[in-house]
Every structure is written in structure tokens, then in C-alpha cells.
Short mmCIF file of C-alpha atoms and ligand atoms in Angstrom, two decimals:
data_model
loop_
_atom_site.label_atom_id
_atom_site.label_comp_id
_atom_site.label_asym_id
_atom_site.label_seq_id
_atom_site.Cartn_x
_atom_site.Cartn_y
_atom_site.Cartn_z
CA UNK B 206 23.02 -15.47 -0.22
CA UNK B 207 26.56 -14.01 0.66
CA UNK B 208 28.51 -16.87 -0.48
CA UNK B 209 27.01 -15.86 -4.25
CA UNK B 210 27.34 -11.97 -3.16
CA UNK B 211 27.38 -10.96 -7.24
CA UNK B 212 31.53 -9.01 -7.47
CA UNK B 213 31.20 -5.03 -9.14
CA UNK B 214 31.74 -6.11 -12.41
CA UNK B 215 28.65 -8.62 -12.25
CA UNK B 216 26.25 -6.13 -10.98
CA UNK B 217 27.87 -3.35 -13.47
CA UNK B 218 28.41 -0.90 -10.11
CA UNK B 219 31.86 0.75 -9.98
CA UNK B 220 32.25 1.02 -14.47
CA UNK B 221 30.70 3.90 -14.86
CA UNK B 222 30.81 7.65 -14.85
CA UNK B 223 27.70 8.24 -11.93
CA UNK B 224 28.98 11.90 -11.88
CA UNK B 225 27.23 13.12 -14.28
CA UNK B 226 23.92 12.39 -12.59
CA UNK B 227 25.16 14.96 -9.49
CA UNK B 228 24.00 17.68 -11.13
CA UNK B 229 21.12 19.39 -10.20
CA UNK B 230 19.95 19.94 -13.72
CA UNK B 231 20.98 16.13 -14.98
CA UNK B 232 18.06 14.18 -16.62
CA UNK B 233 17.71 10.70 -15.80
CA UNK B 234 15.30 9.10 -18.06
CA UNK B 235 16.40 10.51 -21.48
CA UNK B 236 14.59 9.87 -24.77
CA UNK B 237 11.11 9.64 -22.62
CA UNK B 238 9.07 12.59 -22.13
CA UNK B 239 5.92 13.39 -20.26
CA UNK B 240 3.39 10.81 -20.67
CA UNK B 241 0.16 11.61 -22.54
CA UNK B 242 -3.18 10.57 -22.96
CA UNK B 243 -3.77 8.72 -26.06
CA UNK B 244 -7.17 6.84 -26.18
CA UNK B 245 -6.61 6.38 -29.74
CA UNK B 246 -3.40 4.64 -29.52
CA UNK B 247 -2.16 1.38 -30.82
CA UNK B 248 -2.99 -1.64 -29.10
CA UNK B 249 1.43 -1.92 -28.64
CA UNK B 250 1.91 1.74 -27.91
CA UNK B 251 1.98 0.84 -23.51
CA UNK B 252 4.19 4.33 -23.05
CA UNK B 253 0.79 6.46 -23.23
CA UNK B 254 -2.37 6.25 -20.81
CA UNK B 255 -4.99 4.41 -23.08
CA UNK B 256 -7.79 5.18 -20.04
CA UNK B 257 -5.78 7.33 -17.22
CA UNK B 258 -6.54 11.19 -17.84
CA UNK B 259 -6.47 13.01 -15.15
CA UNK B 260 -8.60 15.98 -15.74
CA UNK B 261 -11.44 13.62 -16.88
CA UNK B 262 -14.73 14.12 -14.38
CA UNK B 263 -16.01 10.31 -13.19
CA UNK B 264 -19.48 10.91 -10.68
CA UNK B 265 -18.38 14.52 -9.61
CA UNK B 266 -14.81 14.13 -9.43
CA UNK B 267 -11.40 14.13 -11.31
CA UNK B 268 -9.41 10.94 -11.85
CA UNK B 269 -6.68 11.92 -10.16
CA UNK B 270 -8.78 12.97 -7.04
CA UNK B 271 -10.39 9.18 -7.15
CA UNK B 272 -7.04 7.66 -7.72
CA UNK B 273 -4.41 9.29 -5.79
CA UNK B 274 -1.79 7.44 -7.20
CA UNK B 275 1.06 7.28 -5.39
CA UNK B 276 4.80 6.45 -6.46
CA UNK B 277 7.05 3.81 -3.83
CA UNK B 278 10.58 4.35 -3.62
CA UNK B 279 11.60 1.15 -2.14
CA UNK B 280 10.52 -1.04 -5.23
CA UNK B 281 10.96 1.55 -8.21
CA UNK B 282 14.45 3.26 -7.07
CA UNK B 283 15.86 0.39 -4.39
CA UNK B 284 14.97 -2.70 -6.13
CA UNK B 285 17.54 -4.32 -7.91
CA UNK B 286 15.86 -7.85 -9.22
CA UNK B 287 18.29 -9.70 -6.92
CA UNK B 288 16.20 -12.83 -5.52
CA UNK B 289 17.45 -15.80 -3.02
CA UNK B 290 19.04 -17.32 -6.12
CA UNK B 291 20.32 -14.46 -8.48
CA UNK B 292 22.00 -11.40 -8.47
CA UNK B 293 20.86 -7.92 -9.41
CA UNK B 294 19.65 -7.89 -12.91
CA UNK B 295 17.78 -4.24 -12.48
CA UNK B 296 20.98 -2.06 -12.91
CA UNK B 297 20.24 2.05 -13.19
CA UNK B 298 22.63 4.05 -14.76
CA UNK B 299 22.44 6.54 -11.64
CA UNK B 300 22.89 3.97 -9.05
CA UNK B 301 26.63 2.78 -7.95
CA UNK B 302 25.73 0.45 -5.43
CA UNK B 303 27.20 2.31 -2.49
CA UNK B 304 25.31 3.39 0.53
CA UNK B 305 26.84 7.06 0.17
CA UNK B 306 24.10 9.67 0.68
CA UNK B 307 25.85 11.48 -3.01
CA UNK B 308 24.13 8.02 -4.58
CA UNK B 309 21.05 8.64 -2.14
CA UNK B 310 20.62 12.24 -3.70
CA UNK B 311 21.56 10.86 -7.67
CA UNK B 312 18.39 8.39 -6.39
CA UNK B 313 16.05 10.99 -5.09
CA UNK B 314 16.62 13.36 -8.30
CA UNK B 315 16.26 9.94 -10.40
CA UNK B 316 13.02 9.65 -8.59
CA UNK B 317 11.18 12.94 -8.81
CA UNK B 318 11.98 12.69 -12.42
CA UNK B 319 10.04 10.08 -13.11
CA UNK B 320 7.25 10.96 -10.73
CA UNK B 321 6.83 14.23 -12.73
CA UNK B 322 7.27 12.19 -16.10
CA UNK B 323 4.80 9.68 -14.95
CA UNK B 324 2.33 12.91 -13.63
CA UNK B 325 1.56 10.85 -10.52
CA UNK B 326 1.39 13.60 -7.52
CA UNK B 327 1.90 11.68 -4.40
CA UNK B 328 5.18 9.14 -3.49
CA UNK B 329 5.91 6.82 -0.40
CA UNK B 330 9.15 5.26 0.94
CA UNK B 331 10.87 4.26 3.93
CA UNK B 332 13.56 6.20 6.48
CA UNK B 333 16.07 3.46 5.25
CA UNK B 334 15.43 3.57 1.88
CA UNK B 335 15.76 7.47 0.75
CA UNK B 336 19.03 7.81 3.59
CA UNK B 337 21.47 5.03 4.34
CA UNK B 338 21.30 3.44 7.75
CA UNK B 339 24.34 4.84 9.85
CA UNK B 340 26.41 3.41 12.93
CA UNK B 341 24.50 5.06 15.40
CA UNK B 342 20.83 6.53 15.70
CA UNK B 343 22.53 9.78 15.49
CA UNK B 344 24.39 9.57 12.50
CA UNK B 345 21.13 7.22 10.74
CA UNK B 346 19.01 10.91 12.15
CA UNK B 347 21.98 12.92 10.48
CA UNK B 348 21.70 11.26 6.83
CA UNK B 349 17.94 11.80 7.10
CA UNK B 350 18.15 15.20 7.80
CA UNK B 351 20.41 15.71 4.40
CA UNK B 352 18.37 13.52 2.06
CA UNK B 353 14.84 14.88 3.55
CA UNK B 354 15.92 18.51 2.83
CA UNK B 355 16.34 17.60 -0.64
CA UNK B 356 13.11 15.49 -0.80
CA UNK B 357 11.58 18.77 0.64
CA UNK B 358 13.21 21.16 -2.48
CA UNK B 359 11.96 18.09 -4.71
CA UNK B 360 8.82 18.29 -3.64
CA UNK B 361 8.42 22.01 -3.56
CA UNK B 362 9.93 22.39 -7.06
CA UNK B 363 7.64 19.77 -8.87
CA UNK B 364 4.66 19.72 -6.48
CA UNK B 365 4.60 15.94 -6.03
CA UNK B 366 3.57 15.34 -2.42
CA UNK B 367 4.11 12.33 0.26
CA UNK B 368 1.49 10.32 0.53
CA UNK B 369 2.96 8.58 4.03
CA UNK B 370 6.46 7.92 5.20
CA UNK B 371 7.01 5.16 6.95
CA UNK B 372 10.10 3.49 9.21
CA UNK B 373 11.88 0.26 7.92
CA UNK B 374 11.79 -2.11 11.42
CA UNK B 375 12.69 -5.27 9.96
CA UNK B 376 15.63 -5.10 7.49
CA UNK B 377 18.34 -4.43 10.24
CA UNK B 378 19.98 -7.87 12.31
CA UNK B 379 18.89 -6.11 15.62
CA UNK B 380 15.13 -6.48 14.38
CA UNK B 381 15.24 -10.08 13.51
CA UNK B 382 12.63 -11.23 16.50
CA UNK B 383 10.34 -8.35 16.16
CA UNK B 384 10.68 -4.75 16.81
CA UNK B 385 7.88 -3.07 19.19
CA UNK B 386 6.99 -7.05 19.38
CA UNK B 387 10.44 -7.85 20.72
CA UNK B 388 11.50 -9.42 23.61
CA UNK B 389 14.08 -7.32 24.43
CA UNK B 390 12.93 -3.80 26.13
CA UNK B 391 16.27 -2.06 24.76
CA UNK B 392 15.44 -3.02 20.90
CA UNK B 393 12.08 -1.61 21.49
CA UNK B 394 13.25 1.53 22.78
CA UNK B 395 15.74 1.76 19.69
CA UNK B 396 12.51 1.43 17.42
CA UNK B 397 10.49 3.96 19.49
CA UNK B 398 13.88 6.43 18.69
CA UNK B 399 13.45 5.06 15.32
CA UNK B 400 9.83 6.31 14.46
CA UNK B 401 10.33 9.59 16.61
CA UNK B 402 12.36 10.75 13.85
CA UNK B 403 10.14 9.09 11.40
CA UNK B 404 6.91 11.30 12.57
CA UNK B 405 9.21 14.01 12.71
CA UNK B 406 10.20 13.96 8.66
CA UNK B 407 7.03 12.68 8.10
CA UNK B 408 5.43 16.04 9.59
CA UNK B 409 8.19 18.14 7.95
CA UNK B 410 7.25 16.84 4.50
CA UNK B 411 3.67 17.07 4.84
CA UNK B 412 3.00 13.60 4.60
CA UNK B 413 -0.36 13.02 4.64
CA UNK B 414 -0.63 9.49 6.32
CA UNK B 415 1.91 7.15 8.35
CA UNK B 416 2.35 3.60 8.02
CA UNK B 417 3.53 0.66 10.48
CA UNK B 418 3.82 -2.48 8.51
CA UNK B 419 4.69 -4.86 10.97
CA UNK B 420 7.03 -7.53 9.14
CA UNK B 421 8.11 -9.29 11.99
CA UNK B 422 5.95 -8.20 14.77
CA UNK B 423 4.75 -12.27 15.20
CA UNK B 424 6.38 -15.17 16.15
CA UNK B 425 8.02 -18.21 14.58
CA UNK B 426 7.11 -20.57 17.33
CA UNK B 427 4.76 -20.35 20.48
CA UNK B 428 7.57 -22.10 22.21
CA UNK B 429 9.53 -18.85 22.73
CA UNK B 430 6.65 -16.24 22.55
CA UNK B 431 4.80 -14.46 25.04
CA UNK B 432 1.93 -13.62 22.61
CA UNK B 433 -0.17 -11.21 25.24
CA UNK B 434 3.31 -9.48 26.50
CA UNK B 435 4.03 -9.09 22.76
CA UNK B 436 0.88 -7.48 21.88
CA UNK B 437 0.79 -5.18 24.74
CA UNK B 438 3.62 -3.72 23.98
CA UNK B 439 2.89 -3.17 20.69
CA UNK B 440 -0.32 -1.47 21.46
CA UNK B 441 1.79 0.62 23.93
CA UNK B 442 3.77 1.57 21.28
CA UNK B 443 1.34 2.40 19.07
CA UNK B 444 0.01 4.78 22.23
CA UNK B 445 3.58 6.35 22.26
CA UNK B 446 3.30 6.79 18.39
CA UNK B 447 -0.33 8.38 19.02
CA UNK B 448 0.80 11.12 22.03
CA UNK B 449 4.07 11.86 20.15
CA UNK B 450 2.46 12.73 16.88
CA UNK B 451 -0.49 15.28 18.52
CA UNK B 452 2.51 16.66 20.49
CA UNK B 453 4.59 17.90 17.61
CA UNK B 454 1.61 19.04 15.55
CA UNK B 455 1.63 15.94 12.87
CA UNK B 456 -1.42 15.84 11.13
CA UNK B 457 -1.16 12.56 8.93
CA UNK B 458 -3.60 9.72 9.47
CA UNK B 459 -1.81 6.68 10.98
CA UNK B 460 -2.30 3.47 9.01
CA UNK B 461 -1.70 -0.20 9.78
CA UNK B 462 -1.35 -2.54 7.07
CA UNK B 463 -2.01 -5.87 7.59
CA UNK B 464 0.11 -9.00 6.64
CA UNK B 465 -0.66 -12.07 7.64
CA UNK B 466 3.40 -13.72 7.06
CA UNK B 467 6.91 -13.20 5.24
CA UNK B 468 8.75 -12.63 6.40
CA UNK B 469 7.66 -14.26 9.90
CA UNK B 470 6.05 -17.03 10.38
CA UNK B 471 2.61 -15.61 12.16
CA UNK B 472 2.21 -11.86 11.83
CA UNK B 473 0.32 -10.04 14.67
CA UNK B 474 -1.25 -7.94 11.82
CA UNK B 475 -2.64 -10.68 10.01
CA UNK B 476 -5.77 -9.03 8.33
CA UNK B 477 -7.96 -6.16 8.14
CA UNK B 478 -10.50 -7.63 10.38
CA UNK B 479 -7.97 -8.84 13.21
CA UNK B 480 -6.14 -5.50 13.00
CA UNK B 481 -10.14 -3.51 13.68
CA UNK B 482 -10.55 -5.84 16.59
CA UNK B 483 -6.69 -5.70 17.90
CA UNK B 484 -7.16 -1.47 17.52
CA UNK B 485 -10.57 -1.90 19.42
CA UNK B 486 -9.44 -4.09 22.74
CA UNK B 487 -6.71 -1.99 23.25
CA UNK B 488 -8.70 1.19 22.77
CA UNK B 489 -6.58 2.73 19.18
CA UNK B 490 -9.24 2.17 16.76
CA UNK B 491 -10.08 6.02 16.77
CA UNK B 492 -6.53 7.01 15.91
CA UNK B 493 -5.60 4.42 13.50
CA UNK B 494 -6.99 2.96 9.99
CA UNK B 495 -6.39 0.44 7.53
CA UNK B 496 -3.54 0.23 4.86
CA UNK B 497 -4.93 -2.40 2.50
CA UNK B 498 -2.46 -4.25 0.59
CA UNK B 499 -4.47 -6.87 -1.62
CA UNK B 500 -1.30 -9.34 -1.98
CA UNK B 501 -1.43 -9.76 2.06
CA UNK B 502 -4.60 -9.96 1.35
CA UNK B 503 -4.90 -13.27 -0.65
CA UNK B 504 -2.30 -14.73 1.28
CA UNK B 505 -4.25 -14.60 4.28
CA UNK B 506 -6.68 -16.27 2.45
CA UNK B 507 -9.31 -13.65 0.75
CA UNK B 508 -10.04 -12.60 -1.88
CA UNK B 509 -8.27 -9.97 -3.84
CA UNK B 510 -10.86 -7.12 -2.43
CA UNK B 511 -11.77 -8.50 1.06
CA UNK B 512 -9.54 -6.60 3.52
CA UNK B 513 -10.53 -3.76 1.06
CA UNK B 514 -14.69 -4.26 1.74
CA UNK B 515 -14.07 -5.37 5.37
CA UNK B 516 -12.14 -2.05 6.69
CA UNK B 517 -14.58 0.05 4.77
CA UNK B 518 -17.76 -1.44 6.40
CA UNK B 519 -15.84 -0.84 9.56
CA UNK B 520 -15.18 2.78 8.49
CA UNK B 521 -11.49 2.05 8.89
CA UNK B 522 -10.37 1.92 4.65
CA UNK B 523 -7.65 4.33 5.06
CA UNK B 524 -5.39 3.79 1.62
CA UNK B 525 -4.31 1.11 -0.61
CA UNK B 526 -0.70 -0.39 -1.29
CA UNK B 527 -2.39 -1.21 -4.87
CA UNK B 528 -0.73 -4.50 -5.78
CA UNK B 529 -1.49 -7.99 -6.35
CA UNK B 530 0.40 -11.58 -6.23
CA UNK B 531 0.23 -14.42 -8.37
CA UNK B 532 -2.88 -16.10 -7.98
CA UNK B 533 -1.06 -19.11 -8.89
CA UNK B 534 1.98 -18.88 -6.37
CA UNK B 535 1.62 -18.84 -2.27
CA UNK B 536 3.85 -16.04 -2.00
CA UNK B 537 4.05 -11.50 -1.96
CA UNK B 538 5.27 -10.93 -5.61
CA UNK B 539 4.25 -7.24 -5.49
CA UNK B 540 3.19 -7.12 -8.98
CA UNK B 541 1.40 -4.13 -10.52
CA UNK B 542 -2.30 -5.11 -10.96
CA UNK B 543 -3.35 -5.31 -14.36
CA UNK B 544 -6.47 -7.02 -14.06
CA UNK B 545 -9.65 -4.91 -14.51
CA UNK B 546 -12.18 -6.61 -12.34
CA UNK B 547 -10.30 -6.84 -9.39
CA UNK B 548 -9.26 -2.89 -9.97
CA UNK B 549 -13.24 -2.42 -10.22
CA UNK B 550 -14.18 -3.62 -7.76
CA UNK B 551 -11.54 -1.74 -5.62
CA UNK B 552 -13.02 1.06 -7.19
CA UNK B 553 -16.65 -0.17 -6.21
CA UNK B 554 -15.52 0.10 -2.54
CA UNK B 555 -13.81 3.70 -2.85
CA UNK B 556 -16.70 5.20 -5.04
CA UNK B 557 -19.05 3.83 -2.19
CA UNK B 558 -17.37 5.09 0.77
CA UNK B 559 -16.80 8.37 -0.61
CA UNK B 560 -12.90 8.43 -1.81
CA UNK B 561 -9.81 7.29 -0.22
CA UNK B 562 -8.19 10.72 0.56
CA UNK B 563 -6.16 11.39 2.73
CA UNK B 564 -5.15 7.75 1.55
CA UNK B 565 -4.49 6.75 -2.33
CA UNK B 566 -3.43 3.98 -4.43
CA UNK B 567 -0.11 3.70 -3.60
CA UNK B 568 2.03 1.16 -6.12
CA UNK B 569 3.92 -1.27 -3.50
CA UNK B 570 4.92 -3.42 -6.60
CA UNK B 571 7.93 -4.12 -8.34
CA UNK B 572 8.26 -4.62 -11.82
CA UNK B 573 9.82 -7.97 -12.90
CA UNK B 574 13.32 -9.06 -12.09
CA UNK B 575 13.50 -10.07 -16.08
CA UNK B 576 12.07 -6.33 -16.75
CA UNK B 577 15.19 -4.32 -16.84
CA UNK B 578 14.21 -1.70 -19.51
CA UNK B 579 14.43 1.92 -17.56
CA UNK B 580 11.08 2.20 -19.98
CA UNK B 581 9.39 -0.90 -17.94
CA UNK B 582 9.78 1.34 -15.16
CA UNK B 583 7.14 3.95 -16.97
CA UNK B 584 5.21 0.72 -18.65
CA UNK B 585 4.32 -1.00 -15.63
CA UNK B 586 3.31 2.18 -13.90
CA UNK B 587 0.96 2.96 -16.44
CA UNK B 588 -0.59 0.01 -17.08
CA UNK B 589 -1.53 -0.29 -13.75
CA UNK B 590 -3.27 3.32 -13.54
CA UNK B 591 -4.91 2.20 -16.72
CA UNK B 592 -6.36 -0.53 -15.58
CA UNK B 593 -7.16 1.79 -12.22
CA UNK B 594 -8.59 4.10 -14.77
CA UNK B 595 -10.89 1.64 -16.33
CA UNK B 596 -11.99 -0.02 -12.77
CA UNK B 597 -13.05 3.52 -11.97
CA UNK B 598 -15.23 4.28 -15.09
CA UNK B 599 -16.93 0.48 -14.55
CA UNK B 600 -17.69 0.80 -11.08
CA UNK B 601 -18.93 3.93 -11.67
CA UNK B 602 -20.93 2.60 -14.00
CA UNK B 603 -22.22 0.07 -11.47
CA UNK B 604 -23.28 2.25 -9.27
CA UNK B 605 -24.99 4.82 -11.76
CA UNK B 606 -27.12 1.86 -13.21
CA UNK B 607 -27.66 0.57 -9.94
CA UNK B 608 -28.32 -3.31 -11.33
CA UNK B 609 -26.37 -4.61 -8.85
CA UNK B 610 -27.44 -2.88 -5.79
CA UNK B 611 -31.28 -3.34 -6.86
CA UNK B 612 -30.64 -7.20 -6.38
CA UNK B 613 -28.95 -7.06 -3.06
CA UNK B 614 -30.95 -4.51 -1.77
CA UNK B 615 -34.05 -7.21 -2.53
CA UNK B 616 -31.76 -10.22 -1.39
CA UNK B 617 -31.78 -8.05 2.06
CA UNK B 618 -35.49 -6.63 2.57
CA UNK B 619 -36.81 -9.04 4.81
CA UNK B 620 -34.94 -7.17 7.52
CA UNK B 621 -36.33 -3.90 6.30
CA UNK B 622 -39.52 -3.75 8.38
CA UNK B 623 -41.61 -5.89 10.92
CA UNK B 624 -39.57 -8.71 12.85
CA UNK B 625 -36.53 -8.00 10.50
CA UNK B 626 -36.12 -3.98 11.23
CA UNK B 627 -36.49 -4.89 15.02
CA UNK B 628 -33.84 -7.87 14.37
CA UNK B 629 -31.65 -4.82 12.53
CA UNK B 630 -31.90 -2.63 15.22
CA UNK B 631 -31.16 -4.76 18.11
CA UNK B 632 -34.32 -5.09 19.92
CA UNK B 633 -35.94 -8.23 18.83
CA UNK B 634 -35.34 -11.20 21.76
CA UNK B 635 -35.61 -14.84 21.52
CA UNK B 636 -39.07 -15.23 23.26
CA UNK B 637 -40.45 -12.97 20.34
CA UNK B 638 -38.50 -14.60 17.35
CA UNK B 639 -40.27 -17.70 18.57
CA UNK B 640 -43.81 -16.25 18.38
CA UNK B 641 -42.72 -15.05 14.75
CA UNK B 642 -41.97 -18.54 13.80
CA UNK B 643 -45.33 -20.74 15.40
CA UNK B 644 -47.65 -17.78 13.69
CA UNK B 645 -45.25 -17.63 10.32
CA UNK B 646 -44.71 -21.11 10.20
CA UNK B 647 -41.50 -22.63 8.04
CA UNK B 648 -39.54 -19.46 5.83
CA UNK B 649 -38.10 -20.37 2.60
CA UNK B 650 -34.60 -20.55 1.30
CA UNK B 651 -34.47 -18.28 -1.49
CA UNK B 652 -31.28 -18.49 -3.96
CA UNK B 653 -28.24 -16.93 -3.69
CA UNK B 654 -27.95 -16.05 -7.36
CA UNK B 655 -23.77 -16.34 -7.27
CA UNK B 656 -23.48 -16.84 -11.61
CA UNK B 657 -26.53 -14.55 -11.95
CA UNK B 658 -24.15 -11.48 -9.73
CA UNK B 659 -21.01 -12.54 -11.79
CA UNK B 660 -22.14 -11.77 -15.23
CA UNK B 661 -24.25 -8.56 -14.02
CA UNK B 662 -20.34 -7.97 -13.35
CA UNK B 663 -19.07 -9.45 -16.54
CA UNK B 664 -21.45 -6.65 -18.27
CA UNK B 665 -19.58 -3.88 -16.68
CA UNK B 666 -15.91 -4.88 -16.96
C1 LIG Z 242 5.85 -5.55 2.60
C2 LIG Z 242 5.14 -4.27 2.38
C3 LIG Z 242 5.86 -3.06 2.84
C4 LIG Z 242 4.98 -2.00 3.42
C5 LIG Z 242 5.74 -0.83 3.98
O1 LIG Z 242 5.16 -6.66 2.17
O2 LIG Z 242 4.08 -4.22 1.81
O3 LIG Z 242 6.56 -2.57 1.75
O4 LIG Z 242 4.09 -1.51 2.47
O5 LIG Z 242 6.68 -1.21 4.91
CO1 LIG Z 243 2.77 -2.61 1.27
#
């Protein structure tokens, strides 16, 4: 990519007057004021919430306690549409280019302006991406301490709250082979430095969770890799993480979301289920939950809601990075999720397990490198909480008629008294099974129904 690093006057940085953003009073997004609720709206009017109203009351609760949608900084206010073969195409009038922290503040205001145009009340990012990344740990700690004090007048004076914080440990050249996966004990230490400070903003801001997203904790070949070594220490690091967070007070649930590649090969994390039994052998799976993202998801494998149903059967469903991929393409697109039966049955999980608090629905998407409207920014935003909106009011559904749970409840009976309740309970043995069989003779496949559970769905969505 450097040899077709785009000049100033190709990415439009440097042309402008950025000044006039420095102002504490400077509006960002002009011409676009708070976004309403319009059920009535045109089919082409997408800068209103068609569905999304947060006061409305869905089985006991608001939408906006349901949804908890959340805001990320990295896509909406970092991302610039460059890819491996083009150049930034996603060029804000705020944003010069430079890694100064007066463009990191012009950024944050930009932000908090849209989250309070947008009436979403929670927001995510990374240490690198609100601060730039300085020559030294110190001066990285310094920049934070700058752009956090802002984030915390930002937050105070519009009310929008972090959902989690999290540290960047895989951008930066020294984390190319892993960070508290790495073979080297001094690049691990410089990571453990790295998410001191992390918990310590985190706490300061009142984030409410903490992720680790392990990007390259894996390997690119066994050749090289000490696999148990590697996940040791990453356990021990999560131990560190675990003693230095109760020490300083922080109250946040900590959240691991699983990937299982991309940007490395084989990531340790690789999904929900082999994060529960990773947190179980090495004796975390009290202090730690799930952060679901349902584009790692299908490239692992599952299906869109999988990692979503296994951590909650586990009791470990701690948020959402609500995104999705392109069903069609083997890669993470991070797109926002528009389509109304996976967002149900999301939803279906949630509603079931009680909420997501102190987790949310966190948007870890991006909108389209060919989307470079400032009002895409708002569009794709709310047509994803519409479509949120409208999983939530048909899985509610599903669960008030209770259609769908009369039919596995029946699929499931068998096991509800007699040899079955013993087999539920652990106490049946082989010797007895055995008996059951010679005096019950030959049981009887019964069908699995697959088409007759779809369009019970279809009816709903
Ligand atoms: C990368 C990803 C990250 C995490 C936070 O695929 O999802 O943005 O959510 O590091
Ligand atoms: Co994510």
C-alpha cells in the first residue's frame, strides 16, 4: 500500500480551513437536525426512524433499554474508505489527516454531535483511535489523558455514556506476532502497560464493559508457535487484567470477543464456544463474558446468531458488536445489519435471557467506502436500529404467542419425566438405559419439522 500512499491533494487533507471546527460551539453536521420518529414516513424518507422510538414499551421495557445502542468511533470517525487497492474516498470536513491531538479533539466534538443527533446514549472506541499513538508509552498515556478529559466534558454535557473502551494491540509493527500471545516477554509487558492505562480511562469514564479483541493473538504457522506457552500467557494476562481492575475500583464487565481470523491466520479466540471452554480450563470464566460479533461469527462458520445462542445458554452473552458480513463474500465487511430476521432473532436471544445490559448493540460497522455522504453516516445508523427496532417487536411477538416454543417444548418432552428426567438430571446409567430399551422395545424417529419452524418464523418477520 505505501507505494500508492494517496498525496494531500488526493485525499483533500491540507485545502481546507479545519479551524473553524476548534471551537467549542462549532456544529459539524449542518443542515441535519435531531432525528425523529416518523412511522408514517415515505418509503424514501431513510433520515427518520420508521420503527426505532425510544420511549415505546416492548414486554415491560423501553426500546432503548432492550437495545442499548451503542455508537463506534473507530469505523464512524476513523474510517476513511481506503482499502488494499484505493485511497480514502470518506473525506470529513473536520478531519485533516494529521495525528495532532487539535484534529483528535475537532474528531471527538464531530463525534458527540452526531451521537446526540442520532439519540443513541452509549459509544465505544479504542485508546488509539480517540488519542494518537506517541513515541513512548508515556507520551501515548499523555495524549490520552488530554483527549479523555474532553471525552469526559462530552459525555457529561450530552449524557451519552461508554459502553466499553477497549486497547488497540494489533495496529502497531511491534504487535505484528501477537501481543499477550507473543513470543517475546518484553512486547507483552508493553501491552500489559498498554491496558493498565486502558482500565484506568475506562474506569474514569464510567465505561460500563471492557473488551479484548484479540486480532493477532494466533499463529500463522505451527512451525514457529508454541500454542500452550501462547495460551498461558494469555490467560495470565487476562489474570493480570482481572487483579488490576478490582484493585483500582473498575466496575465494567470484561468481554472477549471472539474471531476466528483476519487478520491472522488462526485466532486463539476463534468462537464463542472455544472462548467458554478456554475461560473455563484456565479458571476466568467467572470474570469474563462474551462480546458477540455476528460477522466473526459466520466466518467461523455459523450462522449469523450462533455465537449469539451459544454464550447465552452458557450464561456468558455479555454484548453485541451488531454487524454482519456479506453472506456472499469469505471476508469481515462490518456492514450495518439490515436484515430483519437475523436482527429477530438476535432479539429472540436477548428478550429470553433477560436483556443485554450492562452490554448493548454496539455498531462495529462501517458504512460503504462508495458511501461518502456525511448523511450516510446518519442513514446507515438508522437503518440498522430500525431494523433492531422491528427484530425486537417480532421476537417479542414470538415469545408472547408462544407458537414456537409450544413445538420445541413438545419436540423435547420425552426427557421431561420417567427415564428422560433421570437422563436430564444426570442419574440414569447404562445398565438401566438398557432395561428401558428390552421392556420399551424399538423408539421412533419423529420429524424434525425444519420448513414447518421456518415459516412459523416467516409469520413473525
Ligand atoms: C475487528 C473488531 C474490532 C473489535 C474491537 O474485527 O471487531 O473492532 O470490535 O477491537
Ligand atoms: Co467488533
Amino acid at each position: 500500500m505505501s507505494s500508492f500512499a494517496p498525496t494531500s491533494s488526493e485525499t483533500g487533507a491540507g485545502s481546507k480551513d479545519y479551524t473553524r471546527f476548534n471551537s467549542a460551539d462549532a456544529e459539524f453536521f449542518q443542515g441535519i437536525s435531531r432525528i425523529e420518529y416518523k412511522p408514517d414516513s415515505k418509503p424514501d424518507e431513510t433520515m427518520c426512524y420508521k420503527h426505532y422510538s425510544a420511549s415505546q414499551v416492548v414486554k415491560g421495557r423501553t426500546m432503548e433499554e432492550w437495545l442499548r445502542f451503542s455508537v463506534c468511533f473507530w469505523h464512524t470517525f476513523r474510517g476513511t474508505g481506503a482499502d488494499p487497492f484505493g485511497f480514502p474516498t470518506l473525506i470529513r470536513p473536520w478531519d485533516d489527516g494529521s495525528n495532532t491531538i487539535e484534529n483528535a479533539k475537532r474528531r471527538l466534538r464531530a463525534a458527540f454531535e452526531f451521537f446526540t443527533k442520532l439519540g443513541v446514549k452509549y459509544w465505544a472506541f479504542h485508546d488509539r483511535d480517540v488519542a494518537p499513538e506517541g513515541a513512548t508509552l508515556e507520551e501515548s498515556n499523555k495524549n490520552l489523558d488530554v483527549i479523555v478529559d474532553l471525552a469526559q466534558e462530552l459525555q457529561t454535557k450530552t449524557g451519552v455514556k461508554l459502553l466499553w473502551a477497549t486497547c488497540n494491540l494489533f495496529a502497531h509493527p511491534r504487535y505484528m506476532n501477537g501481543a499477550a500471545s507473543n513470543p517475546s516477554a518484553h512486547i507483552f509487558a508493553y501491552a500489559a502497560a498498554q491496558v493498565k492505562k486502558g482500565l484506568e480511562i475506562a474506569k474514569k469514564l464510567g465505561a460500563v464493559n471492557f473488551v479484548f479483541w484479540g486480532g493477532r493473538e494466533g499463529y500463522h504457522t505451527l512451525l514457529n508457535t508454541k500454542v500452550l506457552s501462547e495460551l498461558t500467557h494469555l490467560a495470565n494476562f487476562f489474570k493480570m487484567a482481572v487483579a488490576y481492575k478490582k484493585k483500582i475500583g473498575f466496575t465494567g464487565q470484561l468481554l472477549i470477543e471472539p474471531k476466528p481470523k483476519e487478520p491472522t491466520k488462526h485466532q486463539y479466540d476463534y468462537d464463542a464456544m472455544t472462548v467458554i471452554g478456554f475461560l473455563k480450563h484456565f479458571g476466568l470464566d467467572k470474570d469474563f463474558k462474551i462480546n458477540v460479533e455476528p460477522n466473526h461469527t459466520t466466518l467461523a462458520g455459523h450462522s449469523y446468531e450462533h455465537d449469539v445462542v451459544m454464550s447465552s445458554a452458557f450464561g456468558m452473552l455479555g454484548s453485541i458488536d451488531s454487524n454482519t458480513g456479506s453472506p456472499d463474500l469469505g471476508w469481515d465487511t462490518d456492514q450495518f445489519p439490515m436484515d430483519i430476521k437475523n436482527c429477530t432473532l438476535v432479539m429472540k436471544t436477548v428478550l429470553e435471557q433477560g436483556g443485554i445490559a450492562p452490554g448493548g448493540l454496539n455498531f462495529d460497522c462501517k458504512v460503504r467506502r462508495e458511501s461518502t455522504d456525511l448523511r450516510d453516516m446518519f442513514i446507515s445508523h438508522i437503518g440498522a436500529m430500525d431494523s433492531f427496532a422491528r427484530g425486537l417487536k417480532a421476537a417479542a411477538k414470538i415469545l408472547e404467542e408462544g407458537v414456537l416454543e409450544k413445538y420445541v417444548k413438545a419436540r423435547y418432552s420425552s426427557y421431561e419425566s420417567g427415564i428422560g428426567k433421570k437422563i436430564d438430571e444426570g442419574t440414569a446409567t447404562f445398565e438401566e438405559l438398557e432395561e428401558f430399551i428390552k421392556k420399551n422395545g424399538n423408539p421412533v424417529a419423529e420429524s424434525g419439522q425444519q420448513e414447518h419452524y421456518e415459516s412459523v418464523l416467516n409469520y413473525y418477520v
